Every structure is written in C-alpha cells, then in structure tokens.
PDB file of C-alpha atoms in Angstrom:
ATOM      1  CA  MET A 144      -4.331   1.527  28.265  1.00  0.00           C
ATOM      2  CA  GLY A 145      -6.183   1.994  24.959  1.00  0.00           C
ATOM      3  CA  VAL A 146      -5.012   1.387  21.422  1.00  0.00           C
ATOM      4  CA  LEU A 147      -2.324   3.870  20.435  1.00  0.00           C
ATOM      5  CA  MET A 148      -2.601   3.434  16.691  1.00  0.00           C
ATOM      6  CA  LYS A 149      -4.418   1.447  14.064  1.00  0.00           C
ATOM      7  CA  ILE A 150      -1.981  -0.073  11.561  1.00  0.00           C
ATOM      8  CA  LEU A 151      -2.862  -1.622   8.204  1.00  0.00           C
ATOM      9  CA  ALA A 152      -0.160  -3.843   6.714  1.00  0.00           C
ATOM     10  CA  ILE A 153      -0.428  -4.663   3.005  1.00  0.00           C
ATOM     11  CA  ASN A 154       1.500  -7.636   1.655  1.00  0.00           C
ATOM     12  CA  GLY A 155       1.900  -6.793  -2.031  1.00  0.00           C
ATOM     13  CA  SER A 156       3.907  -9.901  -2.845  1.00  0.00           C
ATOM     14  CA  PRO A 157       2.484 -12.627  -5.081  1.00  0.00           C
ATOM     15  CA  ASN A 158       3.887 -15.073  -2.496  1.00  0.00           C
ATOM     16  CA  LYS A 159       1.508 -14.920   0.474  1.00  0.00           C
ATOM     17  CA  GLU A 160       3.916 -16.462   3.004  1.00  0.00           C
ATOM     18  CA  GLY A 161       7.276 -15.439   1.508  1.00  0.00           C
ATOM     19  CA  SER A 162      10.053 -13.107   2.628  1.00  0.00           C
ATOM     20  CA  THR A 163       7.953  -9.963   2.272  1.00  0.00           C
ATOM     21  CA  SER A 164       5.307 -11.445   4.565  1.00  0.00           C
ATOM     22  CA  LYS A 165       7.960 -12.344   7.151  1.00  0.00           C
ATOM     23  CA  LEU A 166       9.413  -8.826   7.049  1.00  0.00           C
ATOM     24  CA  ILE A 167       5.928  -7.345   7.492  1.00  0.00           C
ATOM     25  CA  ASP A 168       5.310  -9.708  10.437  1.00  0.00           C
ATOM     26  CA  ALA A 169       8.512  -8.478  12.118  1.00  0.00           C
ATOM     27  CA  VAL A 170       7.382  -4.854  11.840  1.00  0.00           C
ATOM     28  CA  ILE A 171       3.851  -5.729  13.010  1.00  0.00           C
ATOM     29  CA  SER A 172       5.313  -7.483  16.048  1.00  0.00           C
ATOM     30  CA  VAL A 173       7.091  -4.292  17.113  1.00  0.00           C
ATOM     31  CA  CYS A 174       3.934  -2.239  16.509  1.00  0.00           C
ATOM     32  CA  MET A 175       1.807  -4.616  18.588  1.00  0.00           C
ATOM     33  CA  LYS A 176       4.316  -4.543  21.454  1.00  0.00           C
ATOM     34  CA  ALA A 177       3.932  -0.753  21.421  1.00  0.00           C
ATOM     35  CA  GLY A 178       0.154  -1.169  21.767  1.00  0.00           C
ATOM     36  CA  ALA A 179      -0.979  -0.736  18.177  1.00  0.00           C
ATOM     37  CA  GLU A 180      -3.911  -2.603  16.692  1.00  0.00           C
ATOM     38  CA  CYS A 181      -2.658  -4.277  13.511  1.00  0.00           C
ATOM     39  CA  GLU A 182      -4.394  -5.825  10.519  1.00  0.00           C
ATOM     40  CA  LYS A 183      -2.437  -7.581   7.793  1.00  0.00           C
ATOM     41  CA  ILE A 184      -3.952  -8.141   4.381  1.00  0.00           C
ATOM     42  CA  TYR A 185      -2.663 -10.060   1.409  1.00  0.00           C
ATOM     43  CA  LEU A 186      -3.245  -8.033  -1.736  1.00  0.00           C
ATOM     44  CA  GLY A 187      -3.533 -11.215  -3.807  1.00  0.00           C
ATOM     45  CA  ASP A 188      -6.869 -11.907  -2.077  1.00  0.00           C
ATOM     46  CA  TYR A 189      -8.326  -8.755  -3.653  1.00  0.00           C
ATOM     47  CA  ILE A 190      -9.198  -7.833  -7.228  1.00  0.00           C
ATOM     48  CA  ILE A 191      -7.647  -4.539  -8.292  1.00  0.00           C
ATOM     49  CA  LYS A 192      -8.112  -3.619 -11.940  1.00  0.00           C
ATOM     50  CA  CYS A 193      -5.839  -1.249 -13.845  1.00  0.00           C
ATOM     51  CA  CYS A 194      -6.792   2.419 -13.955  1.00  0.00           C
ATOM     52  CA  SER A 195      -8.723   3.130 -17.153  1.00  0.00           C
ATOM     53  CA  GLY A 196      -7.721   6.794 -17.219  1.00  0.00           C
ATOM     54  CA  CYS A 197     -11.314   8.067 -17.299  1.00  0.00           C
ATOM     55  CA  TYR A 198     -10.598  10.500 -14.407  1.00  0.00           C
ATOM     56  CA  LYS A 199     -14.146  10.323 -13.049  1.00  0.00           C
ATOM     57  CA  CYS A 200     -12.597  10.113  -9.588  1.00  0.00           C
ATOM     58  CA  ILE A 201     -10.843  13.452 -10.062  1.00  0.00           C
ATOM     59  CA  LYS A 202     -14.137  15.018 -11.161  1.00  0.00           C
ATOM     60  CA  GLY A 203     -15.758  14.023  -7.850  1.00  0.00           C
ATOM     61  CA  SER A 204     -17.259  10.639  -8.715  1.00  0.00           C
ATOM     62  CA  GLU A 205     -16.099   7.329  -7.304  1.00  0.00           C
ATOM     63  CA  CYS A 206     -14.379   4.887  -9.605  1.00  0.00           C
ATOM     64  CA  TYR A 207     -16.820   2.973 -11.784  1.00  0.00           C
ATOM     65  CA  GLN A 208     -14.797  -0.245 -11.842  1.00  0.00           C
ATOM     66  CA  ASP A 209     -16.304  -3.223 -10.064  1.00  0.00           C
ATOM     67  CA  ASP A 210     -13.387  -4.424  -7.961  1.00  0.00           C
ATOM     68  CA  ASP A 211     -12.020  -4.197  -4.402  1.00  0.00           C
ATOM     69  CA  PHE A 212     -10.219  -0.877  -4.796  1.00  0.00           C
ATOM     70  CA  LEU A 213     -12.695   1.334  -2.919  1.00  0.00           C
ATOM     71  CA  HIS A 214     -12.804  -1.157  -0.028  1.00  0.00           C
ATOM     72  CA  LEU A 215      -9.002  -1.142   0.261  1.00  0.00           C
ATOM     73  CA  LYS A 216      -8.813   2.629  -0.084  1.00  0.00           C
ATOM     74  CA  ALA A 217     -11.306   2.993   2.791  1.00  0.00           C
ATOM     75  CA  LYS A 218      -9.204   0.660   4.960  1.00  0.00           C
ATOM     76  CA  MET A 219      -6.125   2.747   4.218  1.00  0.00           C
ATOM     77  CA  ILE A 220      -7.912   5.999   5.033  1.00  0.00           C
ATOM     78  CA  ASP A 221      -9.193   4.519   8.315  1.00  0.00           C
ATOM     79  CA  ALA A 222      -5.698   3.497   9.459  1.00  0.00           C
ATOM     80  CA  ASP A 223      -3.299   5.758  11.343  1.00  0.00           C
ATOM     81  CA  GLY A 224      -0.331   3.987   9.813  1.00  0.00           C
ATOM     82  CA  ILE A 225       0.205   1.888   6.710  1.00  0.00           C
ATOM     83  CA  ILE A 226       2.890  -0.702   6.092  1.00  0.00           C
ATOM     84  CA  ILE A 227       3.285  -1.567   2.418  1.00  0.00           C
ATOM     85  CA  GLY A 228       5.537  -4.421   1.361  1.00  0.00           C
ATOM     86  CA  SER A 229       6.601  -5.748  -2.013  1.00  0.00           C
ATOM     87  CA  PRO A 230       9.437  -7.794  -3.394  1.00  0.00           C
ATOM     88  CA  PHE A 231      11.901  -6.178  -5.779  1.00  0.00           C
ATOM     89  CA  TYR A 232      11.298  -7.279  -9.391  1.00  0.00           C
ATOM     90  CA  ASN A 233      13.799  -5.641 -11.748  1.00  0.00           C
ATOM     91  CA  GLY A 234      13.534  -2.363  -9.881  1.00  0.00           C
ATOM     92  CA  LYS A 235       9.738  -2.433  -9.675  1.00  0.00           C
ATOM     93  CA  PRO A 236       7.143  -3.542  -7.111  1.00  0.00           C
ATOM     94  CA  ALA A 237       4.881  -6.542  -7.715  1.00  0.00           C
ATOM     95  CA  LYS A 238       2.278  -5.862 -10.405  1.00  0.00           C
ATOM     96  CA  HIS A 239      -0.877  -5.971  -8.246  1.00  0.00           C
ATOM     97  CA  LEU A 240       0.705  -3.521  -5.767  1.00  0.00           C
ATOM     98  CA  LYS A 241       1.584  -1.264  -8.701  1.00  0.00           C
ATOM     99  CA  ARG A 242      -2.070  -1.336  -9.813  1.00  0.00           C
ATOM    100  CA  LEU A 243      -3.209  -0.308  -6.323  1.00  0.00           C
ATOM    101  CA  MET A 244      -0.671   2.518  -6.204  1.00  0.00           C
ATOM    102  CA  ASP A 245      -1.674   3.761  -9.661  1.00  0.00           C
ATOM    103  CA  ARG A 246      -5.339   3.833  -8.683  1.00  0.00           C
ATOM    104  CA  LEU A 247      -4.539   5.614  -5.412  1.00  0.00           C
ATOM    105  CA  ALA A 248      -2.498   8.217  -7.268  1.00  0.00           C
ATOM    106  CA  VAL A 249      -5.414   9.254  -9.431  1.00  0.00           C
ATOM    107  CA  SER A 250      -8.340   8.840  -7.037  1.00  0.00           C
ATOM    108  CA  SER A 251      -6.689  10.443  -4.016  1.00  0.00           C
ATOM    109  CA  THR A 252      -5.973  13.709  -5.816  1.00  0.00           C
ATOM    110  CA  TYR A 253      -2.247  13.287  -5.528  1.00  0.00           C
ATOM    111  CA  TYR A 254      -2.392  11.376  -2.254  1.00  0.00           C
ATOM    112  CA  GLN A 255      -3.861  14.194  -0.143  1.00  0.00           C
ATOM    113  CA  LEU A 256      -5.922  11.627   1.740  1.00  0.00           C
ATOM    114  CA  PHE A 257      -2.710  10.194   3.171  1.00  0.00           C
ATOM    115  CA  ASP A 258      -1.042  13.402   4.369  1.00  0.00           C
ATOM    116  CA  ASP A 259      -1.585  12.545   8.026  1.00  0.00           C
ATOM    117  CA  LYS A 260      -0.567   8.869   7.832  1.00  0.00           C
ATOM    118  CA  TYR A 261       2.581   7.169   8.975  1.00  0.00           C
ATOM    119  CA  ILE A 262       3.803   5.186   5.977  1.00  0.00           C
ATOM    120  CA  VAL A 263       6.445   2.459   6.035  1.00  0.00           C
ATOM    121  CA  GLY A 264       7.663   0.806   2.851  1.00  0.00           C
ATOM    122  CA  LEU A 265       9.248  -2.633   2.950  1.00  0.00           C
ATOM    123  CA  SER A 266      10.924  -4.556   0.185  1.00  0.00           C
ATOM    124  CA  THR A 267      12.780  -7.838  -0.157  1.00  0.00           C
ATOM    125  CA  SER A 268      15.174  -9.276  -2.686  1.00  0.00           C
ATOM    126  CA  ALA A 269      17.562 -12.196  -2.809  1.00  0.00           C
ATOM    127  CA  ALA A 270      20.041 -10.563  -5.165  1.00  0.00           C
ATOM    128  CA  ASN A 271      19.382  -6.856  -5.687  1.00  0.00           C
ATOM    129  CA  ASP A 272      19.322  -3.555  -3.848  1.00  0.00           C
ATOM    130  CA  CYS A 273      15.620  -3.194  -3.125  1.00  0.00           C
ATOM    131  CA  LYS A 274      15.614   0.219  -1.425  1.00  0.00           C
ATOM    132  CA  ALA A 275      14.045   1.833  -4.510  1.00  0.00           C
ATOM    133  CA  VAL A 276      10.935  -0.337  -4.163  1.00  0.00           C
ATOM    134  CA  ALA A 277      10.791   0.271  -0.395  1.00  0.00           C
ATOM    135  CA  LYS A 278      10.939   4.032  -1.053  1.00  0.00           C
ATOM    136  CA  TYR A 279       8.202   3.686  -3.680  1.00  0.00           C
ATOM    137  CA  CYS A 280       5.979   1.898  -1.162  1.00  0.00           C
ATOM    138  CA  ALA A 281       6.721   4.424   1.595  1.00  0.00           C
ATOM    139  CA  LYS A 282       5.798   7.350  -0.609  1.00  0.00           C
ATOM    140  CA  LEU A 283       2.683   5.801  -2.119  1.00  0.00           C
ATOM    141  CA  GLY A 284       4.236   6.443  -5.516  1.00  0.00           C
ATOM    142  CA  ASN A 285       6.480   9.306  -6.509  1.00  0.00           C
ATOM    143  CA  THR A 286       5.272  12.087  -4.233  1.00  0.00           C
ATOM    144  CA  GLU A 287       7.792  13.590  -1.842  1.00  0.00           C
ATOM    145  CA  PHE A 288       5.576  15.051   0.879  1.00  0.00           C
ATOM    146  CA  LEU A 289       4.648  11.755   2.528  1.00  0.00           C
ATOM    147  CA  GLY A 290       8.156  10.994   3.662  1.00  0.00           C
ATOM    148  CA  GLY A 291       7.868   7.699   5.466  1.00  0.00           C
ATOM    149  CA  GLY A 292      10.276   5.048   6.599  1.00  0.00           C
ATOM    150  CA  ILE A 293      11.858   2.296   4.567  1.00  0.00           C
ATOM    151  CA  ALA A 294      13.273  -1.106   5.300  1.00  0.00           C
ATOM    152  CA  SER A 295      14.755  -3.506   2.833  1.00  0.00           C
ATOM    153  CA  GLY A 296      16.442  -6.849   3.079  1.00  0.00           C
TER     154      GLY A 296
END
C-alpha cells in the first residue's frame, strides 16, 4: 500500500520539546498509523523576517527578503495536509509563527495556494482557553474558506 498523504507538521512554539510539540506528535502518530508520510519541523530552526509591506509578491515577483520563507512555503505547498501548532500567548500565537502567517497571507494572494489542503490547528495553554489560536492556525490567518480542524489543550 502506498502513501496516502504527505503531512507537514509545523511546531510554532519557542519551546522545541514542550507541550505543543507533544500535541503535534500525538496527531502525527495517528496520521502515520493511517499510512501518511509525516515531516515535523521546528519553526525556531528557520529565519522568517517580518513582511516589509512592499507587495512585490502580489505583483508577481518572489519576496526579496533573504530568509527561509520561500523554502517553508514550498514545503507547505508540496504537502497534502498541514498541522500548525502554537502555544497560546495572551490570545495570540507565538511571534515567529505569526511572522510566517503574515508572510503567507500576502504572498499567497489570500491563501489561494492552500485551498486544496487539509489544515489542522493545534494550540496549548496551561491556564487559558486556547481555541482562538488553534482556529487561527487552522485557517492560516483570518480567512474562512479553509475551514480546517482544531485541537486545543
């Protein structure tokens, strides 16, 4: 039996082996049992600069910034499904995940490159309701057409 799906899991937490990582591992385990090929990346290993607002990407050019964004974007486009996890920090995702999402929002022309993807957003928190961050991750920002699943805990 061949690979059913290719899943990319993105740990957006600043803590590489923390609760978010463990939650992602639990979801990956289920995916692998179903036959999916899974790759987990730690966003902290990549350099993602803030969007400069030049909008060259919207005008058809690739982003001029010298960082790992285009590499990560290509990985996301290549995947059938994307798991995005972040802890809950005062109602917001971790800052380097937010930078990735901001860059995706602009360069993907309102996320059209992800229309056909299965997206799962995960979020963790010791004290707060973190569903808002999980929903943010599942929707790759504030768009409604991606849908996606959420898990928080």
